[in-house]
Coordinates of C-alpha atoms and ligand atoms in Angstrom, one line a residue:
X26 CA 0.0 0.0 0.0
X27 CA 1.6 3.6 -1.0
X28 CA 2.3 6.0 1.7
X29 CA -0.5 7.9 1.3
X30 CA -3.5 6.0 2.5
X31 CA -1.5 5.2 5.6
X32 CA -0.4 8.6 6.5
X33 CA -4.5 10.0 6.4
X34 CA -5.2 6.7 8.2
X35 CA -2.1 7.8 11.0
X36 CA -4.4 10.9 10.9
X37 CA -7.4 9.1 11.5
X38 CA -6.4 7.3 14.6
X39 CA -3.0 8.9 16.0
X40 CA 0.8 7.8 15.0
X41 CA 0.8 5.3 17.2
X42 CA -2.3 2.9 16.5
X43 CA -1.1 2.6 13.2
X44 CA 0.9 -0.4 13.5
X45 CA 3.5 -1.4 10.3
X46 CA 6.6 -2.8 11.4
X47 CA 6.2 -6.8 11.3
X48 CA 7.3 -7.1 14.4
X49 CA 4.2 -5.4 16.0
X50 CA 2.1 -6.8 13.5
X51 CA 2.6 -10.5 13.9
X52 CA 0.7 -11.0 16.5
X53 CA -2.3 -9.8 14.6
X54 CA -1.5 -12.1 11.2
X55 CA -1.8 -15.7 12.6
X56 CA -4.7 -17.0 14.3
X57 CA -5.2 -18.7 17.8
X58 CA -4.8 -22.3 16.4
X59 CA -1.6 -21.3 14.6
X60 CA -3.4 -22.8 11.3
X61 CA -4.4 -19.6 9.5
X62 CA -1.9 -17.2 8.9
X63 CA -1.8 -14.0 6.2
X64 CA -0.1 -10.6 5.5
X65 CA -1.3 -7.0 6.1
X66 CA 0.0 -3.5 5.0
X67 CA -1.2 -2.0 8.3
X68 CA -3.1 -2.5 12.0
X69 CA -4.9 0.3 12.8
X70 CA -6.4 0.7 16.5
X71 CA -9.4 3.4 16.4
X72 CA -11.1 4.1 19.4
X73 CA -14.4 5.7 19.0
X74 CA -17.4 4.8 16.7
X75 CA -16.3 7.6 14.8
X76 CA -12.8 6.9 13.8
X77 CA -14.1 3.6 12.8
X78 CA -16.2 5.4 10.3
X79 CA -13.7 7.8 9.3
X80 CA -10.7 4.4 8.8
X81 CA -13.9 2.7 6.7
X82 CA -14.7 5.7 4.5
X83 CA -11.1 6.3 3.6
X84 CA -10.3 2.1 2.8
X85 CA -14.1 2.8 0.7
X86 CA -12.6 5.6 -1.0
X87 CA -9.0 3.9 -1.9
X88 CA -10.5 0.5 -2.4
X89 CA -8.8 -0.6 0.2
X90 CA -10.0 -4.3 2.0
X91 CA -10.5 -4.4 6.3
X92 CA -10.5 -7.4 8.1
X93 CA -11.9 -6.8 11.4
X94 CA -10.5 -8.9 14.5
X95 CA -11.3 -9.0 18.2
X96 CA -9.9 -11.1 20.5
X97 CA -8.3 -13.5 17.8
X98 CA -9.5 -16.3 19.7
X99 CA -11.8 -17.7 16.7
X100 CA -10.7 -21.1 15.8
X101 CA -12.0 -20.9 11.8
X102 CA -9.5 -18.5 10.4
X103 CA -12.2 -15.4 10.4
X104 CA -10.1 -12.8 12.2
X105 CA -6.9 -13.1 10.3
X106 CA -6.3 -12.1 6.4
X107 CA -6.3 -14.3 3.8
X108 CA -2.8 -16.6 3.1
X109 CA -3.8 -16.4 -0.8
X110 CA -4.6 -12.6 -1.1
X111 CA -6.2 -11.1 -3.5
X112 CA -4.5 -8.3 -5.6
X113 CA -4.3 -5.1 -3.3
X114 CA -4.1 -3.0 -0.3
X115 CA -5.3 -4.4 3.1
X116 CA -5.7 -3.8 6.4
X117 CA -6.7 -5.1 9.7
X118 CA -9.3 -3.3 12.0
X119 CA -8.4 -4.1 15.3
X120 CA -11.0 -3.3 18.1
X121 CA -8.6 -3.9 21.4
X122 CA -8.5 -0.6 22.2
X123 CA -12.9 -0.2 22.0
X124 CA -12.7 -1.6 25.8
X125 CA -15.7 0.0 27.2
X126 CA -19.0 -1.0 28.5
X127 CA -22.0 1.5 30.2
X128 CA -23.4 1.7 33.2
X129 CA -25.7 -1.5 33.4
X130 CA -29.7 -0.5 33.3
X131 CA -31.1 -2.1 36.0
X132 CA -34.9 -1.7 35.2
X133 CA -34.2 -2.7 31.3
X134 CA -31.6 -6.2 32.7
X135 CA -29.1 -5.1 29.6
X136 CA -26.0 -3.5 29.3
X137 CA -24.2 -1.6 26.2
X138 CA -20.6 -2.0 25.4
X139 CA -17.8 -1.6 22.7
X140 CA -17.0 -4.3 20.4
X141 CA -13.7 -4.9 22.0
X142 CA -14.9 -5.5 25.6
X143 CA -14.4 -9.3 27.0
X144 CA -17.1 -11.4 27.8
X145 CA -15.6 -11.1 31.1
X146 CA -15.4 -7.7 31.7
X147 CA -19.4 -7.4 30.6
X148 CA -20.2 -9.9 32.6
X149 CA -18.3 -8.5 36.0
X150 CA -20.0 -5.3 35.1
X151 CA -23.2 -6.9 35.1
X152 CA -22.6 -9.1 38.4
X153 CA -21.8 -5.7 40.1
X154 CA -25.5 -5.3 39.7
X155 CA -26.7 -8.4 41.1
X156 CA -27.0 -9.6 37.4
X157 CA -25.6 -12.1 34.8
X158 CA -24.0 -12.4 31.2
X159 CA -25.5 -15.1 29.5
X160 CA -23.2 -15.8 27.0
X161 CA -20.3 -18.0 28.2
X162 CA -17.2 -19.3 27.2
X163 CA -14.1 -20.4 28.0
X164 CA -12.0 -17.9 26.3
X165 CA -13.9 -15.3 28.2
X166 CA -10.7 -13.7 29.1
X167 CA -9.9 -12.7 25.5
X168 CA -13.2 -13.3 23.3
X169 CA -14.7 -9.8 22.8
X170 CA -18.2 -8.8 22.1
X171 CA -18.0 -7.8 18.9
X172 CA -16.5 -11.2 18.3
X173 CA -19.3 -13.3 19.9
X174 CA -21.8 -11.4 18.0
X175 CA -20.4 -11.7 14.5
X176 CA -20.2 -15.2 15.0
X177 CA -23.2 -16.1 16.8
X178 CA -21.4 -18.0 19.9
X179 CA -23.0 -20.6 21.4
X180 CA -20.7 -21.7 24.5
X181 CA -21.6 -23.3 27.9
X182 CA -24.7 -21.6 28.6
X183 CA -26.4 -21.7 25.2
X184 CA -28.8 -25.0 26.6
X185 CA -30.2 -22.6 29.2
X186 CA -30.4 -18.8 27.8
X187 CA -30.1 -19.8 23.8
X188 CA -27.6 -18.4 21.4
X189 CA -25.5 -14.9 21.0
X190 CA -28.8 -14.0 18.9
X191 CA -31.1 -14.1 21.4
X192 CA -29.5 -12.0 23.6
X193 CA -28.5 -8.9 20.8
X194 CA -31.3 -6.2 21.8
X195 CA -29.5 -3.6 19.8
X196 CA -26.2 -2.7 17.4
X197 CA -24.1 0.4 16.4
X198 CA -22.3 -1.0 13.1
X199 CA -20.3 1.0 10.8
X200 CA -21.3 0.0 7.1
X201 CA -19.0 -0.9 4.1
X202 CA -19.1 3.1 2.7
X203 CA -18.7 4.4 6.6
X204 CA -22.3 5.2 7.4
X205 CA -23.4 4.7 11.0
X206 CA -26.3 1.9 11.2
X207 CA -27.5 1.9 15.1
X208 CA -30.2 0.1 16.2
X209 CA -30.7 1.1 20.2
X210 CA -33.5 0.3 22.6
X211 CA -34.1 -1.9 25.1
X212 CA -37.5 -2.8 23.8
X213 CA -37.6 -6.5 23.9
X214 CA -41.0 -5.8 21.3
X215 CA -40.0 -3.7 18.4
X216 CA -41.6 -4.7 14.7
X217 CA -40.2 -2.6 12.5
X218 CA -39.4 -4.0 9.4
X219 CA -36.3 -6.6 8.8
X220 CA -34.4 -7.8 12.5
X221 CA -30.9 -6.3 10.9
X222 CA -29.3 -6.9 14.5
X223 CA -30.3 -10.2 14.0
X224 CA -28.4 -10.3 10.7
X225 CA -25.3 -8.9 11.1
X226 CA -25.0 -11.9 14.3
X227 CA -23.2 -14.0 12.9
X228 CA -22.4 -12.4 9.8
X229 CA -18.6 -12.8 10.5
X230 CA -18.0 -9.5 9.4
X231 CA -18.7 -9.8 5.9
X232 CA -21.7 -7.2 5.9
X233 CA -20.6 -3.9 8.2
X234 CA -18.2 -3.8 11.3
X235 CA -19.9 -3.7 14.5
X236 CA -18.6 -0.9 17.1
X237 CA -21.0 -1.2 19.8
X238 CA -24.0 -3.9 21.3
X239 CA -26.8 -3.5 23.8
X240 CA -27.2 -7.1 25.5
X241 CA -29.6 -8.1 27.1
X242 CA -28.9 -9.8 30.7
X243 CA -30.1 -12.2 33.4
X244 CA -30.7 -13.0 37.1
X245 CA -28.2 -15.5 38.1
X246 CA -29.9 -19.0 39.4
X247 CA -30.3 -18.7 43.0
X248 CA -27.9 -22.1 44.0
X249 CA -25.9 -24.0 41.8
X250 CA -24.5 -27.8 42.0
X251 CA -21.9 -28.9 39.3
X252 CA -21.5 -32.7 39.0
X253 CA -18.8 -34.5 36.3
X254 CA -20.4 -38.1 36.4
X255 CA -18.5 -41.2 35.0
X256 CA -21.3 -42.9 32.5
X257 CA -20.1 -45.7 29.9
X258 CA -22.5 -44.5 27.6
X259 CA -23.5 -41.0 25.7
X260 CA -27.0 -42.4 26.0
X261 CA -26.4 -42.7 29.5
X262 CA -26.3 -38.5 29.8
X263 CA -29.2 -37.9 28.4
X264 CA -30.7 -39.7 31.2
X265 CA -29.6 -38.1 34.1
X266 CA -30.5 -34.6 32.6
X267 CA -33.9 -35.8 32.3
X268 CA -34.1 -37.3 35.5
X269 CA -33.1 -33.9 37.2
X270 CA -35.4 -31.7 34.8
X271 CA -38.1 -34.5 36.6
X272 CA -37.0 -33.2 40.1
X273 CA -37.7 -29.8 39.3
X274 CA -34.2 -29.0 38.6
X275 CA -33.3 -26.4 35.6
X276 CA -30.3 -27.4 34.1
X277 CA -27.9 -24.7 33.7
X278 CA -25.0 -26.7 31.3
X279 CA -24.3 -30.0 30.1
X280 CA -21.5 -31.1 28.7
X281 CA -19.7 -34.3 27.9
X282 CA -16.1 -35.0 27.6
X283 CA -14.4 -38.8 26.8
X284 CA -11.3 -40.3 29.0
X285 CA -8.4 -39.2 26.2
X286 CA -9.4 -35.4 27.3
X287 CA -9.4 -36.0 30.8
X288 CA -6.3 -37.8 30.2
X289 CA -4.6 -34.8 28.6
X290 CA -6.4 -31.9 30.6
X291 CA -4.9 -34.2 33.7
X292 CA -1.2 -34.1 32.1
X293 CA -1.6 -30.4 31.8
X294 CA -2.4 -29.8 35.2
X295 CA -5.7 -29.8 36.2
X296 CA -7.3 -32.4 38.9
X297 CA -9.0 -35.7 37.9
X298 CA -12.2 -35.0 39.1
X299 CA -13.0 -38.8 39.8
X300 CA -10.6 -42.0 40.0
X301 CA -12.6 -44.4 38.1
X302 CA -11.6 -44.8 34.1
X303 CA -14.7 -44.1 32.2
X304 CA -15.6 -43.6 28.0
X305 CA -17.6 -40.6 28.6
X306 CA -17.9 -38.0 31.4
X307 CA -20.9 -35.2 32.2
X308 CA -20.2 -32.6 33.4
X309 CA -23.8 -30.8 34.0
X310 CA -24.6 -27.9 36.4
X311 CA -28.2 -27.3 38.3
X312 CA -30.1 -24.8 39.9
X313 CA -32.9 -25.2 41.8
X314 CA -34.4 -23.8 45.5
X315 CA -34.3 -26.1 48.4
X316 CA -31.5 -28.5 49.4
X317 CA -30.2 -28.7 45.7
X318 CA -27.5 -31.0 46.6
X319 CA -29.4 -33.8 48.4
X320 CA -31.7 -34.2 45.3
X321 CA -28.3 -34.0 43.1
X322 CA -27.2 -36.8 45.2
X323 CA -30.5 -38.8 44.7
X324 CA -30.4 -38.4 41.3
X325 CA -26.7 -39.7 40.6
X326 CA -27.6 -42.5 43.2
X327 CA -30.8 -44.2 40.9
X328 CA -28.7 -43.3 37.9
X329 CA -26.0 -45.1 35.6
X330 CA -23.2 -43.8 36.5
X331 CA -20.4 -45.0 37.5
X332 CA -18.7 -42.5 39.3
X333 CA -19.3 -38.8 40.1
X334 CA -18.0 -35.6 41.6
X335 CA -20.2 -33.1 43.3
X336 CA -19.7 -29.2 44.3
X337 CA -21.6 -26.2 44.6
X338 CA -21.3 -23.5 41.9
X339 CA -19.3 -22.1 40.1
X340 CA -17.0 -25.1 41.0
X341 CA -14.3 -23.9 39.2
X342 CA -12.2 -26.5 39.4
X343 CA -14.7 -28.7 38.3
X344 CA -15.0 -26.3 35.2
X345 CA -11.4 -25.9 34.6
X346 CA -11.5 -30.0 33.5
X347 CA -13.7 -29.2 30.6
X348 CA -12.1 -25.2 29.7
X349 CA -9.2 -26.1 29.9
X350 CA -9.3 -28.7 27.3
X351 CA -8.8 -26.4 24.1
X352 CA -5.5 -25.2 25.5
X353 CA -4.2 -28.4 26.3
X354 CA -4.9 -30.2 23.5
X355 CA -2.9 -27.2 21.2
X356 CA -0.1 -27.9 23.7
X357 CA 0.4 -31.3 23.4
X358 CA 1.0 -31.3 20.0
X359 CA 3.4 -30.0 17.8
X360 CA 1.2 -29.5 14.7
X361 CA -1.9 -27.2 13.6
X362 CA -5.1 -29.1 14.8
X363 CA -7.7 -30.3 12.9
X364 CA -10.2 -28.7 14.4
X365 CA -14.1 -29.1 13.8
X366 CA -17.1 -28.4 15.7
X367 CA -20.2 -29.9 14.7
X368 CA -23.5 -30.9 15.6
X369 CA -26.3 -33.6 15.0
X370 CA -29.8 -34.3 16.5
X371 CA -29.4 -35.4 20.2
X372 CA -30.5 -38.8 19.3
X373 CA -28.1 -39.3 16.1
X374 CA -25.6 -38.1 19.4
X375 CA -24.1 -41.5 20.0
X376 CA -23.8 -43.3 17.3
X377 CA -21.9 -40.1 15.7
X378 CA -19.7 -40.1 18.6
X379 CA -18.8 -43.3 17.6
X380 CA -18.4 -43.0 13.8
X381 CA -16.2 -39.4 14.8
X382 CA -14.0 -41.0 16.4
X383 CA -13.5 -43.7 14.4
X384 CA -12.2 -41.4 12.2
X385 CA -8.7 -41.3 13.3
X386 CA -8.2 -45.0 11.9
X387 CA -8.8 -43.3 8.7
X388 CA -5.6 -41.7 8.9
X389 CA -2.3 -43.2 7.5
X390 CA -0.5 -42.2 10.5
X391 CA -1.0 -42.8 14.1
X392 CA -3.6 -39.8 14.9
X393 CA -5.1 -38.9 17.8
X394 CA -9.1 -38.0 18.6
X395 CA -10.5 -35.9 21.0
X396 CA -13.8 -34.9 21.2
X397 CA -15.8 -32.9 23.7
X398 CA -18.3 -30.3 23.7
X399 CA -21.9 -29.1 24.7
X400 CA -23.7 -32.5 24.8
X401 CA -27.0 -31.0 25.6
X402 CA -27.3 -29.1 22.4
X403 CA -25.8 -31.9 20.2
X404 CA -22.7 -29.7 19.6
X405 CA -19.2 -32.0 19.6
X406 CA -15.6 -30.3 18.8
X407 CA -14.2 -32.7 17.1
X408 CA -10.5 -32.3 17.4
X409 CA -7.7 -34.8 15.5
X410 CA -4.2 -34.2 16.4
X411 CA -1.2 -35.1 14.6
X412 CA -2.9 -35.2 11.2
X413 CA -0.3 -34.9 8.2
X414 CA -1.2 -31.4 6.5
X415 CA -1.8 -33.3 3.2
X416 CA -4.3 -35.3 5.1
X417 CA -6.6 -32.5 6.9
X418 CA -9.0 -32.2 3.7
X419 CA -9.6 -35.7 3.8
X420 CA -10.2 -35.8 7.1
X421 CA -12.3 -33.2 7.1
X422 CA -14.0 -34.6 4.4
X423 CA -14.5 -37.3 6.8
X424 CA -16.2 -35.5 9.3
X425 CA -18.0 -33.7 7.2
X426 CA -19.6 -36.4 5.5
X427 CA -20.7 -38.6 8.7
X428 CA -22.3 -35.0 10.3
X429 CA -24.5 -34.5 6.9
X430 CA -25.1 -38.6 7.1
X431 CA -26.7 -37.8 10.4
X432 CA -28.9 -34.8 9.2
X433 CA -26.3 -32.1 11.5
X434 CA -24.4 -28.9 10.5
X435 CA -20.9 -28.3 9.7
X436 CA -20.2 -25.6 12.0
X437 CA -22.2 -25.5 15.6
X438 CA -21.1 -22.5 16.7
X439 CA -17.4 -21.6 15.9
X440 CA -18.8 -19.8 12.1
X441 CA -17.0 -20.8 8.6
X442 CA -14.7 -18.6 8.6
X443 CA -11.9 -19.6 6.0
X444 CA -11.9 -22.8 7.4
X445 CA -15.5 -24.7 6.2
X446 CA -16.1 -22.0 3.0
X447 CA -15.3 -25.4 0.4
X448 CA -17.6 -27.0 2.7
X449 CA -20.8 -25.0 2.8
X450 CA -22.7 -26.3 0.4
X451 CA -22.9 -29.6 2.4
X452 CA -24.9 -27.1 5.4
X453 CA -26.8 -24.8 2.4
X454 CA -28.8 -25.5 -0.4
X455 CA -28.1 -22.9 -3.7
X456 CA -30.9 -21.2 -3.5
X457 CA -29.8 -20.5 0.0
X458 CA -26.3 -19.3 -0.7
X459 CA -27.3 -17.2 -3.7
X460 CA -29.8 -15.6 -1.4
X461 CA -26.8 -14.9 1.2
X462 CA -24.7 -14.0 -1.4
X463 CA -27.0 -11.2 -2.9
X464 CA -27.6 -9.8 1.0
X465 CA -23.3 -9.7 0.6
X466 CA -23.4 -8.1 -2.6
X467 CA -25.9 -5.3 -1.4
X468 CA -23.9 -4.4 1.8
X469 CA -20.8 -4.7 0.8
X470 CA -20.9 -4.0 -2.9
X471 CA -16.4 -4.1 -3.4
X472 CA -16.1 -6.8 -1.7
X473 CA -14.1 -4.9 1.1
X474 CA -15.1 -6.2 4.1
X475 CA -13.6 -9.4 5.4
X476 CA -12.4 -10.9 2.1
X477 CA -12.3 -14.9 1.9
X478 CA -14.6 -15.3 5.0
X479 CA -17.8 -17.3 4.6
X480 CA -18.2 -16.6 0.8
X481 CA -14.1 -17.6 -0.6
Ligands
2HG515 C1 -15.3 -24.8 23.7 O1 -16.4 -25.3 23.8 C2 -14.9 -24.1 22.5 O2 -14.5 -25.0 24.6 C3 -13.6 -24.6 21.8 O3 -15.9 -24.0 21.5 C4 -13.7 -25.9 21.1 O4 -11.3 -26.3 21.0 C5 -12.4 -26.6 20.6 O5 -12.6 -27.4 19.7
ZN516 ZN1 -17.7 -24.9 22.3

């Protein structure tokens, strides 16, 4: 990119948040799993709504494309620029310095913030006020809003309080020619025409760059009781979660995890939460009034399990056994992960389970499975380590195939990123991508924003 460009964008932002030596770069060119990597003629930091609108005018103007990044803590390649880029200047929109969130309102339960605030930072402003994020994760740390809503997270608390979607009440995006859309108002019941907060969760940045969201929040469940329960079969889960649901107990989060994660979360550090050896382990957390834990107790005492631990909420190191699984899997292995999270119909559940991880035989070298993931909504990350590069699209193919056998989706939660785009057709019928397509087309007519996410 000529000088030019990046001395009015310098202008733009300040000297300083316009970043072009490599060195300060590289941490914004490769993504989290170390698998997607690309090349950028700038980083540029605004801070305000406005500046985003002023950097997105000026790459309209010059034809120059944006790829918008958060936290960097996607695992489908969407935050980082393309490896293969096409012809011409580029930047990346970084929102780390669009930290802040409002003053909760009470009355309303919601809460605004900027699209670079953590999940954890909204959500300790919104337990200051006796209140509760719903949306979840385990990279809460790092994942920003702005992230969560342009990929539609689902995380740990999705079974209880739904998806990011649900809990978008309003957006402040800036569109591809640097208009301000902004959609603000705690009106849970508001008609007007198309649900365009709606549609630009999820959209992965491919239709405007989101600056600010109103969420909505929750009250937080009175008492909590977090159980990991050894069970020798995925059927087995489903089980206990009715059973509790039949004691008047909500449940809260449900997730299942198989003995080669426990095995490596264990090796990284964290505490085996039981001694017995098991195929598949619950991890589910209750709420409920009364003396939660004695019916808890009941519950796993009736119920096929073959071992279990119990605590009250949060139980975090309960918790860290299932979190921490992602991180120690990417350390225990020298090699980019292949990396898939997908879902079926909770009763296709086990028998996929089964036919995923019998995937690693497929391999022609000695290849490792782990899968875990949100049992209760049918959501499994699928992760194979040690997979020769020249054999991840076959493996994937793999996957891919047994998930659309079993009438599932290709991508649960994490988006498509660069990662799935050859594979969308197997989640999408034509009619359906064309349709998606000419919604691209009419927001982003240059094809500026986020180039080679979702569409190739
Ligand atoms: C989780 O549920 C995340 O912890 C990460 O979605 C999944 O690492 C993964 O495959
Ligand atoms: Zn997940």
């Amino acid at each position: 990119m000529t000088a030019g460009p990046i001395e009015d964008l310098r202008a733009v932002v300040g000297d300083t948040h316009v970043l072009t030596d490599d060195d300060a770069m590289v941490g914004h060119l490769t993504d989290w799993t170390g698998r997607w990597t690309g090349t950028a003629d700038a980083v540029v930091r605004p801070r305000t709504t406005d500046e985003v609108a002023a950097v997105v005018r000026l790459c309209a103007e010059r034809g120059v494309a944006i790829c918008i990044q958060g936290g960097n803590t996607g695992l489908v390649g969407g935050s980082v620029p393309p490896t293969d880029r096409p012809a011409g200047p580029l930047i990346i929109l970084s929102t780390a310095r669009m930290t802040d969130v409002d003053e909760v309102d009470v009355v309303g339960r919601c809460v605004g913030a900027q699209a670079g605030a953590t999940i954890d930072a909204i959500d300790s402003r919104a337990q200051r006020d006796g209140l509760m994020f719903p949306v979840d994760l385990a990279s809460r740390e790092s994942a920003t809003a702005g992230g969560v809503v342009a990929t539609n997270a689902g995380g740990v608390r999705m079974i209880r309080h739904g998806n990011t979607r649900g809990q978008v009440l309003g957006i402040e995006a800036v569109l591809a020619d640097g208009r301000v859309l902004r959609r603000w108002t705690s009106l849970v019941k508001d008609n007007v025409g198309y649900d365009l907060p709606g549609l630009l969760t999820g959209s992965e940045g491919t239709l405007a760059v989101i600056t600010r969201v109103l969420f909505r929040l929750v009250a937080p469940p009175a008492a909590t009781i977090v159980t990991v329960a050894a069970v020798d079969h995925v059927e087995n889960i489903f089980g206990v979660l009715d059973a509790f649901a039949a004691r008047g107990l909500r449940v809260e989060a449900a997730e299942v995890m198989t003995e080669s994660g426990l095995q490596l979360v264990h090796e990284h550090g964290a505490r085996r939460p039981v001694d017995t050896e098991s195929p598949f382990y619950a991890l589910i957390e209750v709420s409920g009034t009364g003396d939660v834990e004695a019916v808890v107790v009941d519950v796993l005492d009736g119920a096929p399990v073959t071992d279990a631990a119990l605590e009250p909420g949060p139980a975090r190191a309960l918790w860290a056994v299932r979190e921490r699984h992602t991180e120690s899997i990417s350390r225990s292995t020298t090699t980019p992960v292949v990396k898939l999270d997908v879902s079926v119909p909770i009763r296709a559940l086990p028998e996929a389970m089964a036919e995923l991880a019998a995937v690693a035989g497929m391999v022609d070298h000695p290849c490792r499975p782990v899968l875990f993931g949100h049992v209760g909504d049918g959501n499994i990350h699928v992760n194979l380590l040690d997979v020769p590069e020249d054999q991840a699209e076959s493996v994937t193919g793999h996957v891919f195939g047994i998930v659309a056998a079993n009438g599932g989706s290709i991508s649960a939660e994490h988006g498509i990123g660069r990662a799935k785009v050859p594979w969308t057709h197997l989640g999408r019928s034509d009619v359906d991508l064309s349709s998606m397509r000419a919604i691209k087309d009419a927001w982003d007519p240059h094809g500026l924003l986020n180039p080679g996410v979702l569409f190739g």
